[in-house]
XYZ file of C-alpha atoms in Angstrom:
608
model
C 6.951 -32.169 30.612
C 7.908 -28.717 29.466
C 6.207 -26.572 26.750
C 8.035 -23.880 24.817
C 5.414 -21.095 24.349
C 5.319 -17.989 22.296
C 3.598 -15.366 24.397
C 1.188 -13.198 22.370
C 2.881 -9.984 23.408
C 5.116 -7.392 21.749
C 8.572 -8.774 22.566
C 12.069 -7.804 21.300
C 13.137 -9.643 18.211
C 15.872 -11.419 20.124
C 13.319 -13.207 22.359
C 12.088 -16.698 21.343
C 9.715 -19.018 23.099
C 9.574 -19.319 26.900
C 9.689 -22.489 28.845
C 6.617 -23.500 31.033
C 5.886 -26.508 33.097
C 2.925 -28.558 31.966
C 0.674 -29.478 34.883
C 0.030 -33.169 35.396
C -2.869 -34.477 33.432
C -2.875 -31.670 30.871
C -2.479 -32.655 27.218
C -0.454 -30.030 25.275
C 0.593 -30.070 21.576
C 2.156 -27.727 19.111
C -0.042 -24.878 17.911
C -2.456 -24.923 20.895
C -3.658 -21.661 22.482
C -2.701 -21.638 26.158
C -2.918 -19.371 29.160
C 0.389 -18.619 30.790
C 1.854 -16.281 33.477
C 4.126 -13.516 32.196
C 5.443 -10.713 34.298
C 2.767 -11.029 36.909
C -0.099 -11.188 34.370
C -2.097 -13.931 32.814
C -1.590 -13.799 28.955
C -2.273 -15.917 25.984
C 0.362 -17.846 24.109
C 0.873 -20.434 21.328
C 2.733 -23.554 22.071
C 5.861 -23.951 19.900
C 6.678 -27.497 21.065
C 6.808 -29.843 24.068
C 9.805 -31.668 25.455
C 10.297 -34.361 27.974
C 12.990 -32.777 30.116
C 13.707 -32.196 33.749
C 13.614 -28.605 35.167
C 17.443 -28.685 35.744
C 17.295 -26.861 39.054
C 15.276 -23.989 37.699
C 11.785 -23.669 38.949
C 9.560 -23.163 35.895
C 6.221 -21.403 36.094
C 3.213 -23.597 35.263
C 0.942 -22.772 32.411
C -2.724 -22.272 33.546
C -4.865 -23.939 30.859
C -5.439 -24.904 27.289
C -8.081 -23.111 25.371
C -10.481 -24.803 23.019
C -11.204 -21.522 21.258
C -8.897 -22.327 18.324
C -5.649 -24.125 17.529
C -3.067 -23.330 14.823
C -2.318 -26.149 12.453
C 1.356 -27.076 12.296
C 1.875 -25.560 8.827
C 0.195 -22.347 9.973
C 2.443 -21.887 12.983
C 5.464 -22.645 10.775
C 4.267 -19.891 8.453
C 4.155 -17.434 11.445
C 7.691 -18.571 12.344
C 8.780 -17.921 8.745
C 7.245 -14.414 8.941
C 9.019 -13.640 12.124
C 12.310 -14.541 10.579
C 11.573 -12.793 7.281
C 10.379 -9.507 8.870
C 13.182 -9.515 11.541
C 10.585 -9.562 14.339
C 9.936 -11.952 17.182
C 7.299 -14.502 16.447
C 5.480 -13.350 19.547
C 5.052 -9.850 18.118
C 3.720 -11.260 14.823
C 1.136 -13.404 16.694
C 0.179 -10.519 18.918
C -0.650 -8.353 15.975
C -2.197 -11.043 13.923
C -4.451 -13.103 16.091
C -7.420 -11.978 18.190
C -7.712 -13.570 21.609
C -10.863 -15.307 23.053
C -13.309 -12.812 24.676
C -14.035 -13.050 28.405
C -17.706 -13.224 27.598
C -19.589 -13.916 24.520
C -20.385 -10.952 22.318
C -23.998 -10.047 21.896
C -23.321 -7.399 19.304
C -24.701 -8.040 15.906
C -23.400 -6.331 12.799
C -25.856 -4.265 10.814
C -26.477 -5.860 7.445
C -25.092 -4.188 4.453
C -27.451 -2.858 1.855
C -26.946 -5.039 -1.183
C -26.379 -3.089 -4.386
C -26.157 -4.435 -8.034
C -23.134 -4.625 -10.220
C -23.923 -3.469 -13.704
C -21.524 -3.420 -16.733
C -21.952 -1.982 -20.153
C -23.222 -4.698 -22.576
C -20.061 -4.295 -24.650
C -17.826 -5.396 -21.772
C -19.594 -8.679 -20.910
C -17.373 -10.453 -23.439
C -14.329 -9.161 -21.580
C -15.744 -10.562 -18.252
C -16.346 -14.007 -19.891
C -12.871 -14.037 -21.413
C -11.177 -13.161 -18.070
C -13.215 -15.764 -16.215
C -12.391 -18.424 -18.770
C -8.655 -17.517 -18.629
C -8.604 -17.879 -14.805
C -9.776 -21.443 -14.904
C -6.948 -24.008 -14.556
C -4.364 -21.362 -13.535
C -3.174 -20.947 -9.975
C -1.566 -17.522 -10.390
C -2.891 -14.797 -12.606
C -2.387 -11.083 -13.007
C -5.596 -9.346 -14.093
C -5.236 -5.959 -15.839
C -8.636 -4.477 -14.731
C -9.256 -0.698 -14.925
C -11.264 -0.015 -11.760
C -13.086 -1.539 -8.642
C -16.367 -1.934 -10.381
C -14.913 -4.325 -12.948
C -12.691 -6.041 -10.388
C -15.864 -6.650 -8.301
C -17.601 -8.098 -11.360
C -14.733 -10.511 -11.936
C -14.788 -11.515 -8.263
C -18.572 -12.011 -8.204
C -18.497 -14.092 -11.366
C -15.684 -16.237 -9.980
C -17.528 -16.770 -6.733
C -20.670 -17.821 -8.601
C -18.837 -20.384 -10.741
C -16.691 -21.679 -7.789
C -19.129 -21.683 -4.870
C -17.137 -24.339 -2.924
C -13.873 -22.260 -2.740
C -12.748 -20.546 0.444
C -11.720 -17.065 -0.665
C -9.728 -14.217 0.923
C -10.034 -10.801 -0.736
C -7.337 -8.241 0.320
C -7.944 -4.518 -0.397
C -5.685 -1.529 0.398
C -8.239 0.713 2.321
C -11.183 0.507 4.582
C -13.276 2.512 2.192
C -12.698 0.069 -0.658
C -13.624 -2.891 1.663
C -17.034 -1.138 2.310
C -17.654 -0.381 -1.366
C -16.839 -3.909 -2.263
C -18.917 -5.500 0.499
C -22.062 -3.613 -0.573
C -21.866 -5.282 -3.946
C -20.996 -8.792 -2.668
C -23.498 -8.928 0.233
C -25.456 -11.753 -1.440
C -22.361 -13.935 -0.797
C -22.449 -13.190 2.974
C -18.842 -11.899 3.263
C -16.981 -11.650 6.560
C -15.422 -8.171 6.684
C -12.186 -7.414 8.670
C -10.634 -4.002 8.376
C -8.627 -3.764 11.600
C -10.917 -1.142 13.130
C -12.935 -3.804 15.014
C -12.563 -4.534 18.696
C -10.739 -7.657 19.686
C -13.977 -9.461 20.532
C -15.656 -8.581 17.291
C -12.552 -9.486 15.287
C -12.436 -12.833 17.066
C -16.035 -13.511 16.268
C -15.645 -12.728 12.624
C -12.401 -14.722 12.199
C -13.940 -17.739 13.838
C -16.921 -17.491 11.458
C -14.556 -17.489 8.429
C -12.077 -20.015 9.841
C -14.692 -22.585 10.670
C -16.297 -22.386 7.197
C -15.486 -24.619 4.280
C -16.351 -22.121 1.596
C -16.380 -18.663 3.283
C -15.619 -15.296 1.761
C -13.557 -12.775 3.727
C -12.871 -9.191 2.641
C -10.300 -7.344 4.548
C -7.456 -4.821 4.512
C -3.823 -5.856 4.997
C -4.414 -7.168 8.521
C -6.581 -9.943 7.096
C -3.389 -11.288 5.293
C -1.962 -12.110 8.771
C -4.943 -14.279 9.819
C -3.194 -17.348 8.394
C -5.506 -20.070 7.295
C -4.094 -23.007 5.394
C -7.512 -24.113 4.075
C -7.980 -20.971 1.994
C -8.193 -21.982 -1.684
C -7.863 -18.513 -3.415
C -6.476 -15.107 -2.598
C -7.516 -12.050 -4.522
C -5.457 -8.827 -4.055
C -7.304 -5.857 -5.455
C -5.611 -2.707 -6.559
C -2.450 -4.732 -6.101
C -0.072 -1.838 -6.952
C -1.469 0.420 -4.261
C 1.188 1.360 -1.720
C -1.376 1.014 1.118
C -0.991 -2.791 0.966
C 2.194 -2.239 2.957
C 2.381 -1.206 6.604
C 5.166 1.343 6.466
C 4.888 3.260 9.875
C 5.058 0.625 12.626
C 6.262 -2.903 13.417
C 5.846 -5.347 12.009
C 6.548 -3.649 8.621
C 4.943 -6.196 6.357
C 3.457 -6.166 2.883
C 0.076 -7.915 2.281
C 1.185 -8.693 -1.251
C 4.311 -10.500 -0.136
C 2.322 -12.456 2.379
C -0.265 -13.450 -0.369
C 2.671 -14.587 -2.486
C 3.964 -16.705 0.284
C 0.577 -18.215 0.991
C 0.531 -19.213 -2.692
C 3.989 -20.837 -2.243
C 3.497 -22.520 1.116
C -0.124 -23.676 0.797
C -0.598 -23.801 -3.095
C -3.346 -21.212 -2.703
C -4.581 -19.731 -6.008
C -3.234 -16.152 -6.351
C -5.076 -13.440 -8.325
C -3.728 -9.853 -8.509
C -5.973 -7.119 -9.975
C -4.858 -3.585 -10.858
C -5.010 -1.042 -13.686
C -1.241 -1.212 -14.063
C 1.386 -3.907 -12.996
C 4.403 -3.302 -10.799
C 7.779 -4.416 -12.116
C 7.638 -7.315 -9.648
C 4.328 -8.462 -11.153
C 5.812 -8.693 -14.602
C 8.671 -10.773 -13.197
C 6.324 -13.125 -11.337
C 3.392 -13.576 -13.724
C 4.416 -14.830 -17.143
C 2.776 -13.761 -20.349
C 0.254 -16.596 -20.296
C -0.796 -15.667 -16.769
C -1.471 -11.963 -17.548
C -5.036 -11.266 -18.646
C -6.369 -8.001 -19.861
C -9.766 -6.210 -19.881
C -11.216 -4.739 -23.062
C -9.618 -1.720 -24.708
C -9.786 1.526 -22.687
C -11.176 4.942 -23.799
C -9.067 7.225 -25.931
C -6.506 9.516 -24.311
C -5.860 13.042 -25.607
C -2.117 13.847 -25.449
C -1.123 17.547 -25.380
C 2.581 18.250 -25.943
C 3.450 20.884 -23.336
C 6.749 21.574 -25.102
C 5.298 22.272 -28.562
C 1.911 23.798 -27.539
C 1.669 27.536 -26.837
C 0.793 28.436 -23.235
C -2.593 30.042 -22.649
C -2.980 33.518 -21.065
C -4.387 31.637 -18.021
C -0.980 30.304 -16.893
C 2.288 29.038 -18.403
C 1.293 25.613 -17.026
C -1.983 25.513 -19.104
C -1.812 25.061 -22.879
C -4.115 26.708 -25.282
C -5.592 23.319 -26.215
C -6.313 22.413 -22.576
C -7.894 25.833 -21.931
C -10.015 25.642 -25.066
C -11.384 22.172 -24.178
C -12.125 23.210 -20.655
C -14.102 26.145 -21.932
C -16.021 23.947 -24.469
C -16.828 21.423 -21.661
C -18.189 24.159 -19.336
C -20.195 25.782 -22.136
C -21.787 22.424 -22.876
C -23.055 22.234 -19.318
C -20.636 19.591 -18.161
C -18.206 19.707 -15.283
C -14.345 19.590 -15.307
C -12.123 17.513 -13.134
C -8.525 18.910 -13.088
C -5.811 16.657 -11.606
C -2.724 18.271 -10.110
C -0.690 16.457 -7.466
C 0.920 19.658 -6.126
C -0.383 21.204 -2.977
C -0.535 24.906 -2.261
C -0.065 27.843 -4.545
C 3.096 26.719 -6.259
C 5.709 23.935 -6.084
C 8.712 25.946 -5.036
C 10.086 29.452 -4.564
C 12.961 30.732 -6.753
C 15.111 33.825 -6.196
C 15.351 35.799 -9.493
C 18.479 37.520 -8.385
C 20.779 34.596 -7.458
C 18.715 31.536 -8.573
C 18.467 30.143 -4.971
C 15.841 27.460 -4.527
C 14.340 26.942 -1.069
C 14.927 23.549 0.466
C 14.134 21.828 3.777
C 16.816 22.452 6.316
C 16.199 19.009 7.800
C 16.244 16.707 4.872
C 17.264 18.889 1.878
C 14.052 18.201 -0.085
C 12.410 21.145 -2.014
C 9.714 22.847 0.145
C 6.202 23.796 -0.988
C 4.571 27.117 -0.192
C 1.315 26.482 1.668
C -0.146 29.913 2.472
C 2.430 31.756 4.531
C 4.408 28.546 5.444
C 7.083 26.593 3.627
C 6.388 22.876 4.167
C 8.492 19.838 3.499
C 6.629 16.877 1.902
C 9.136 14.304 3.088
C 9.833 14.981 6.777
C 6.793 17.403 7.348
C 8.977 20.183 8.718
C 7.643 23.733 8.300
C 9.005 27.208 8.515
C 7.621 30.706 7.879
C 7.764 31.846 4.213
C 10.998 33.941 3.714
C 11.033 37.600 3.397
C 14.523 37.689 1.976
C 16.654 35.235 0.140
C 19.304 33.569 2.388
C 21.698 33.454 -0.501
C 21.872 37.005 -1.611
C 19.472 38.972 0.672
C 17.187 39.820 -2.241
C 13.406 39.725 -2.082
C 12.445 39.218 -5.713
C 10.928 35.730 -5.709
C 9.185 33.762 -8.429
C 6.880 30.882 -7.831
C 7.850 27.781 -9.830
C 4.987 25.635 -11.062
C 1.476 25.650 -9.964
C -0.400 24.025 -7.144
C -4.024 22.987 -6.600
C -5.005 26.127 -4.592
C -3.236 28.451 -7.108
C -4.894 26.752 -10.137
C -8.254 26.856 -8.529
C -7.795 30.569 -7.896
C -6.797 31.191 -11.536
C -9.714 29.152 -12.908
C -12.190 30.959 -10.702
C -10.904 34.254 -11.979
C -10.894 33.049 -15.675
C -14.296 31.400 -15.779
C -16.619 34.036 -14.133
C -19.736 32.386 -12.809
C -18.234 28.948 -12.512
C -17.984 27.434 -9.113
C -14.473 26.170 -8.457
C -13.419 23.936 -5.639
C -10.036 22.365 -4.745
C -9.434 19.220 -2.753
C -6.250 17.899 -1.100
C -5.484 15.592 1.774
C -4.996 18.657 3.996
C -8.185 20.334 2.989
C -10.309 17.141 3.139
C -13.967 17.976 3.350
C -17.337 17.181 1.859
C -17.435 18.178 -1.828
C -19.467 21.278 -2.451
C -21.510 21.860 -5.627
C -18.970 22.951 -8.344
C -18.408 23.270 -12.010
C -14.637 22.697 -11.796
C -12.801 20.556 -9.183
C -9.076 20.806 -8.799
C -7.801 17.852 -6.926
C -4.912 15.471 -5.954
C -5.069 11.721 -5.683
C -7.176 12.377 -2.571
C -10.309 12.324 -4.826
C -9.605 8.757 -5.877
C -8.725 7.639 -2.316
C -11.757 9.157 -0.602
C -14.313 10.266 -3.034
C -14.270 8.288 -6.267
C -16.928 5.596 -6.581
C -16.926 3.723 -9.865
C -20.337 2.208 -9.111
C -22.062 5.629 -9.099
C -22.801 8.053 -11.912
C -19.858 10.530 -12.030
C -21.045 13.777 -13.526
C -17.798 15.052 -15.291
C -17.412 15.731 -18.947
C -13.590 16.148 -18.932
C -10.848 14.756 -16.824
C -7.586 16.715 -17.337
C -4.222 15.815 -15.915
C -2.594 19.167 -15.793
C 0.954 17.739 -15.295
C 1.212 13.985 -16.003
C 5.020 14.223 -15.648
C 5.152 14.932 -11.939
C 6.033 11.401 -10.719
C 8.908 11.202 -13.218
C 10.916 13.895 -11.444
C 10.813 12.263 -7.997
C 14.093 10.598 -6.975
C 12.379 7.227 -6.511
C 12.909 3.794 -8.011
C 9.324 3.546 -8.916
C 8.864 7.003 -10.566
C 8.107 5.652 -14.120
C 5.935 2.844 -12.670
C 4.070 5.466 -10.618
C 3.569 7.767 -13.632
C 2.140 4.839 -15.622
C -0.238 3.775 -12.950
C -1.361 7.387 -12.301
C -2.126 7.689 -15.967
C -4.296 4.574 -15.968
C -6.035 5.193 -12.681
C -7.251 8.610 -13.791
C -8.172 7.203 -17.178
C -10.415 4.705 -15.331
C -12.065 7.742 -13.584
C -12.870 9.255 -16.954
C -14.072 5.913 -18.244
C -16.464 5.562 -15.270
C -17.761 9.052 -15.974
C -18.008 8.481 -19.703
C -15.847 11.646 -19.996
C -13.165 12.926 -22.231
C -9.688 12.217 -20.933
C -6.681 14.443 -21.648
C -3.152 14.780 -20.219
C -0.504 17.528 -20.641
C 3.034 16.247 -20.723
C 6.525 17.359 -21.697
C 7.354 13.665 -22.190
C 5.154 13.019 -25.261
C 7.206 10.037 -26.574
C 7.183 8.214 -23.199
C 3.489 8.662 -22.618
C 2.767 7.600 -26.166
C 4.705 4.421 -25.498
C 2.809 3.922 -22.153
C -0.511 3.967 -23.931
C 0.702 1.887 -26.870
C 2.495 -0.850 -24.972
C 2.469 -0.362 -21.132
C 4.077 -3.735 -20.489
C 6.992 -2.820 -22.669
C 7.657 0.152 -20.391
C 7.585 -2.134 -17.434
C 9.998 -4.550 -19.236
C 12.414 -1.721 -19.731
C 12.213 -0.945 -16.084
C 12.819 -4.625 -15.286
C 16.084 -4.512 -17.354
C 17.127 -1.220 -15.573
C 16.604 -2.990 -12.176
C 18.765 -5.862 -13.212
C 21.498 -3.469 -14.202
C 21.408 -1.561 -10.981
C 20.785 -4.439 -8.622
C 17.248 -3.520 -7.581
C 14.242 -5.734 -6.663
C 13.392 -8.455 -7.759
C 16.999 -9.190 -8.539
C 18.259 -7.982 -5.101
C 16.382 -7.452 -1.932
C 16.678 -4.064 -0.232
C 16.547 -3.666 3.532
C 16.316 -0.475 5.554
C 17.729 -0.138 9.085
C 16.999 2.972 11.093
C 18.781 3.573 14.481
C 16.321 5.752 16.352
C 18.071 8.324 18.534
C 17.984 12.111 18.732
C 21.740 12.083 19.458
C 22.929 11.863 15.828
C 26.484 11.063 16.681
C 25.331 8.072 18.714
C 23.097 6.914 15.886
C 25.752 7.384 13.248
C 28.194 5.348 15.371
C 25.673 2.474 15.865
C 24.894 2.359 12.085
C 28.681 2.410 11.278
C 29.251 -0.585 13.529
C 26.298 -2.371 11.832
C 27.724 -1.608 8.437
C 31.150 -3.136 9.419
C 29.500 -6.400 10.347
C 27.054 -6.415 7.370
C 29.905 -5.985 4.894
C 31.437 -9.230 6.089
C 28.365 -11.188 4.803
C 28.800 -12.362 1.303
C 26.341 -10.782 -1.140
C 25.508 -7.877 1.116
C 26.179 -4.286 0.043
C 25.474 -1.454 2.506
C 24.737 1.940 0.958
C 25.492 5.393 2.298
C 23.865 6.281 5.600
C 21.488 9.188 5.789
C 20.145 11.371 8.600
C 16.438 11.471 9.249
C 14.249 13.394 11.806
C 14.299 10.211 13.971
C 17.952 9.237 13.694
C 20.202 7.631 11.090
C 19.204 5.189 8.402
C 21.127 2.958 6.050
C 19.782 0.821 3.135
C 21.317 -2.513 2.396
C 21.208 -4.458 -0.877
C 21.460 -8.222 -0.531
C 21.470 -11.123 -2.946
C 18.324 -13.181 -2.415
C 20.274 -16.435 -1.540
C 22.141 -14.509 1.242
C 19.114 -12.896 2.899
C 18.860 -15.516 5.631
C 22.414 -14.760 6.848
C 21.627 -11.067 7.083
C 18.284 -11.731 8.865
C 20.150 -14.025 11.334
C 22.466 -11.133 12.165
C 19.469 -8.865 12.726
C 18.163 -11.196 15.323
C 20.678 -10.026 17.817
C 19.921 -6.327 17.340
C 17.854 -4.422 19.914
C 14.549 -2.873 19.000
C 16.297 0.536 18.810
C 17.034 -0.609 15.296
C 13.862 -0.226 13.196
C 14.086 -2.759 10.382
C 12.099 -2.929 7.202
C 13.106 -6.012 5.253
C 11.419 -5.045 1.996
C 11.845 -1.327 1.618
C 11.478 -0.785 -2.117
């Protein structure tokens, strides 16, 4: 008897299962965990299938043993095989990343218990919680429009209380969020998996959850790969957060897509929660299956086109400056949101109108101290002394960055402590009256469960996402608006935005789903997801001519596949990339072609 086995190792996408001889007297079936020899080492593998065939003159290596630690059910292994195909990776590589292996010795380490903390909601919002919970009953897929993690946790706790027999997986985008959530759900004894655990600890926790009938697991995107066909409900919290996707290494997977496929393959209940839906969410969840929290706090709109600028800076209107001053004089603190790093966005030559761009990728560069830095490819160069266009040296800074705004506010409001916070200047927050920050505050500091001592949350430039050359620019602007509004709501603070697109933001606040519907129509017109799937292929090589030739050859073959439309290739710091649009019904043909490509081709099968 021969067994085809997937070694749990990183293997090229072209490699499938390996043949091993089954020793006499050993019972082997599909999905079992076995020990096998591979390249002079003893490794773990998962049995794909067995076959009663002779060795045909080739002496096969014998497998060593079958492990009783765990066994994948047939439908679970089939799901891993589907993922390998869908992600253009070998099944072995998917299994290697997803599954922990049995420890050599039992772990004696015990996890420190989390300190349980209560979840409290304003009395006026208890009706919203009851209505949401009632709407979830009897539905197997629901999008929940929930403003922040505190209220998402309340929904989850209420659902767990009313459905104690369900086996629930909760997927969150960051480790910090997993910790915040766990502290509030400790009474339900959750298993926590963030990817930072050792193999042995991960194995122990996964076995605890897998062997339970009604367990609760809270994890980051890695938990989505621990396939368990007995899970009854999957919650994806902050479902529009880009951190649900693994962008920077293989396998390039998206936890939201995996959750969707668990729903389709195993009929698992699916619940997405976020302050603002993605275009894909509107396409997937129909009107009946989209539920909304109570009305949010009021938003003050300041028309940056019509309003007169203050003496402080051309980017600050008189209205914004006045309300900041009133807030400080009342003894409250101000949170200024500006997602621009440094002192200004870009440099501009007054003499010839030259704008400074990255020499590597062409994107506009940001002045950070005495360095010009590119936000896309992270290249940096000394700040110029003269203009490369005309030789002049009369430069103007365009826009305003966090550091520059903080300096202006410190000068304007004498006696007020002003701090600024960005990803690059990450530190413990010092006592302050005004904080100028980017989204880093939300990612690393904002805790909706705590009292947040701000009287005003001001988005200095709400339009910033709109001017990015990205498919999701409007969607990103909408979500940024609602996420920062939730910060103000948690602080019981006034919320105000400055915008040059007053009509658009008024529509966002009045009917956000209508904005997303318009985006959905636009995507249909231009052949974007969910109407077409977009794939990215990067040929990694420092020799650009070689990389361009490889991508050109790939393009020739891809064009022959019906429903496949390669786009223009582009150079990157690592090589040459091309994006490919493909009709959903033709994706399998394209993925089959990818199977024969070497791992020099870095493939992301869901790039937008």
